[in-house]
PDB file of C-alpha atoms in Angstrom:
ATOM      1  CA  MET A   1     -28.690  23.857 -48.698  1.00 55.00           C
ATOM      2  CA  LYS A   2     -25.982  23.553 -46.087  1.00 70.00           C
ATOM      3  CA  LEU A   3     -26.988  23.660 -42.440  1.00 68.00           C
ATOM      4  CA  PRO A   4     -25.063  26.041 -40.170  1.00 72.00           C
ATOM      5  CA  ASP A   5     -22.197  24.373 -38.361  1.00 87.00           C
ATOM      6  CA  ARG A   6     -22.295  24.736 -34.590  1.00 89.00           C
ATOM      7  CA  LYS A   7     -18.494  24.834 -34.250  1.00 91.00           C
ATOM      8  CA  GLU A   8     -18.129  27.419 -36.975  1.00 91.00           C
ATOM      9  CA  ALA A   9     -20.779  29.605 -35.350  1.00 90.00           C
ATOM     10  CA  GLU A  10     -18.994  29.334 -32.004  1.00 92.00           C
ATOM     11  CA  VAL A  11     -15.654  30.330 -33.547  1.00 90.00           C
ATOM     12  CA  ARG A  12     -17.255  33.305 -35.302  1.00 91.00           C
ATOM     13  CA  ARG A  13     -18.860  34.394 -32.048  1.00 91.00           C
ATOM     14  CA  LEU A  14     -15.518  34.179 -30.222  1.00 89.00           C
ATOM     15  CA  LEU A  15     -13.714  36.139 -32.932  1.00 90.00           C
ATOM     16  CA  GLU A  16     -16.342  38.874 -32.962  1.00 91.00           C
ATOM     17  CA  ALA A  17     -16.407  39.238 -29.177  1.00 89.00           C
ATOM     18  CA  PRO A  18     -14.585  42.222 -27.693  1.00 88.00           C
ATOM     19  CA  VAL A  19     -11.059  41.578 -26.429  1.00 85.00           C
ATOM     20  CA  LEU A  20     -10.866  41.669 -22.653  1.00 86.00           C
ATOM     21  CA  PRO A  21      -7.958  43.629 -21.171  1.00 90.00           C
ATOM     22  CA  LEU A  22      -5.231  41.636 -19.441  1.00 91.00           C
ATOM     23  CA  PRO A  23      -4.092  42.466 -15.931  1.00 94.00           C
ATOM     24  CA  PRO A  24      -0.884  44.527 -16.001  1.00 94.00           C
ATOM     25  CA  ASP A  25       0.955  42.181 -13.636  1.00 96.00           C
ATOM     26  CA  LEU A  26       0.056  38.965 -15.494  1.00 95.00           C
ATOM     27  CA  ALA A  27       3.607  38.306 -16.745  1.00 95.00           C
ATOM     28  CA  GLU A  28       5.092  38.889 -13.299  1.00 97.00           C
ATOM     29  CA  ARG A  29       2.595  36.525 -11.644  1.00 97.00           C
ATOM     30  CA  ALA A  30       3.270  33.876 -14.294  1.00 97.00           C
ATOM     31  CA  LEU A  31       7.013  34.225 -13.703  1.00 98.00           C
ATOM     32  CA  VAL A  32       6.612  33.807  -9.933  1.00 98.00           C
ATOM     33  CA  LEU A  33       4.328  30.797 -10.365  1.00 98.00           C
ATOM     34  CA  GLY A  34       6.695  29.194 -12.872  1.00 98.00           C
ATOM     35  CA  ALA A  35       9.680  29.708 -10.579  1.00 98.00           C
ATOM     36  CA  ARG A  36       7.759  28.136  -7.694  1.00 98.00           C
ATOM     37  CA  LEU A  37       6.843  25.127  -9.829  1.00 98.00           C
ATOM     38  CA  VAL A  38      10.458  24.673 -10.938  1.00 98.00           C
ATOM     39  CA  ARG A  39      11.682  24.835  -7.322  1.00 98.00           C
ATOM     40  CA  ARG A  40       9.115  22.250  -6.227  1.00 98.00           C
ATOM     41  CA  ARG A  41       9.981  19.947  -9.125  1.00 98.00           C
ATOM     42  CA  ARG A  42      13.722  20.208  -8.349  1.00 98.00           C
ATOM     43  CA  LEU A  43      13.100  19.516  -4.666  1.00 98.00           C
ATOM     44  CA  LEU A  44      10.969  16.481  -5.503  1.00 98.00           C
ATOM     45  CA  HIS A  45      13.634  15.223  -7.898  1.00 98.00           C
ATOM     46  CA  LEU A  46      16.315  15.665  -5.237  1.00 98.00           C
ATOM     47  CA  ALA A  47      14.196  13.856  -2.629  1.00 98.00           C
ATOM     48  CA  VAL A  48      13.589  10.918  -4.965  1.00 98.00           C
ATOM     49  CA  CYS A  49      17.303  10.697  -5.807  1.00 98.00           C
ATOM     50  CA  VAL A  50      18.299  10.772  -2.133  1.00 98.00           C
ATOM     51  CA  LEU A  51      15.714   8.096  -1.334  1.00 98.00           C
ATOM     52  CA  LEU A  52      16.956   5.921  -4.195  1.00 98.00           C
ATOM     53  CA  VAL A  53      20.570   6.237  -3.046  1.00 98.00           C
ATOM     54  CA  ALA A  54      19.548   5.396   0.542  1.00 98.00           C
ATOM     55  CA  VAL A  55      17.638   2.313  -0.611  1.00 98.00           C
ATOM     56  CA  LEU A  56      20.541   1.114  -2.756  1.00 98.00           C
ATOM     57  CA  LEU A  57      22.998   1.722   0.067  1.00 98.00           C
ATOM     58  CA  GLY A  58      20.790  -0.194   2.502  1.00 98.00           C
ATOM     59  CA  LEU A  59      20.439  -3.049   0.023  1.00 96.00           C
ATOM     60  CA  GLY A  60      24.213  -3.168  -0.404  1.00 96.00           C
ATOM     61  CA  VAL A  61      24.851  -3.239   3.353  1.00 96.00           C
ATOM     62  CA  TRP A  62      22.238  -5.967   3.807  1.00 94.00           C
ATOM     63  CA  ALA A  63      23.738  -8.031   0.988  1.00 93.00           C
ATOM     64  CA  LEU A  64      27.238  -7.761   2.456  1.00 93.00           C
ATOM     65  CA  THR A  65      26.119  -8.774   5.947  1.00 92.00           C
ATOM     66  CA  ALA A  66      23.541 -11.467   5.102  1.00 89.00           C
ATOM     67  CA  GLU A  67      25.337 -12.951   2.060  1.00 86.00           C
ATOM     68  CA  PRO A  68      22.129 -14.271   0.469  1.00 83.00           C
ATOM     69  CA  TRP A  69      24.108 -15.852  -2.399  1.00 83.00           C
ATOM     70  CA  SER A  70      25.879 -18.400  -0.153  1.00 86.00           C
ATOM     71  CA  THR A  71      24.342 -21.759   0.658  1.00 82.00           C
ATOM     72  CA  PRO A  72      22.733 -22.014   4.072  1.00 77.00           C
ATOM     73  CA  PRO A  73      24.438 -24.271   6.634  1.00 75.00           C
ATOM     74  CA  PRO A  74      22.980 -27.754   6.828  1.00 73.00           C
ATOM     75  CA  ALA A  75      20.334 -28.318   9.471  1.00 79.00           C
ATOM     76  CA  THR A  76      21.762 -31.729  10.516  1.00 78.00           C
ATOM     77  CA  SER A  77      25.300 -32.962  10.796  1.00 75.00           C
ATOM     78  CA  PRO A  78      26.562 -35.098   7.926  1.00 71.00           C
ATOM     79  CA  THR A  79      26.640 -38.870   8.347  1.00 76.00           C
ATOM     80  CA  ARG A  80      29.956 -40.648   8.880  1.00 76.00           C
ATOM     81  CA  GLY A  81      29.819 -42.925   5.908  1.00 69.00           C
ATOM     82  CA  TRP A  82      30.614 -46.290   7.627  1.00 63.00           C
TER      83      TRP A  82
END
């Protein structure tokens, strides 16, 4: 004999339960919430892009002024070779 499955019993209970009515303004509220989320995501994306451009610009200005690729000047004067 097969024992009753707990998951199957739960699904049957959910299917037999009465359907609750939805609020009439549910679609409108979802639309407003979705639009707000899209605006926030776009603003965050814009802020990250502006920050990235500022960092790259600052790195470029630093590299042009400091010239980290050139050899540093010697600390002592060279010997005369006599």
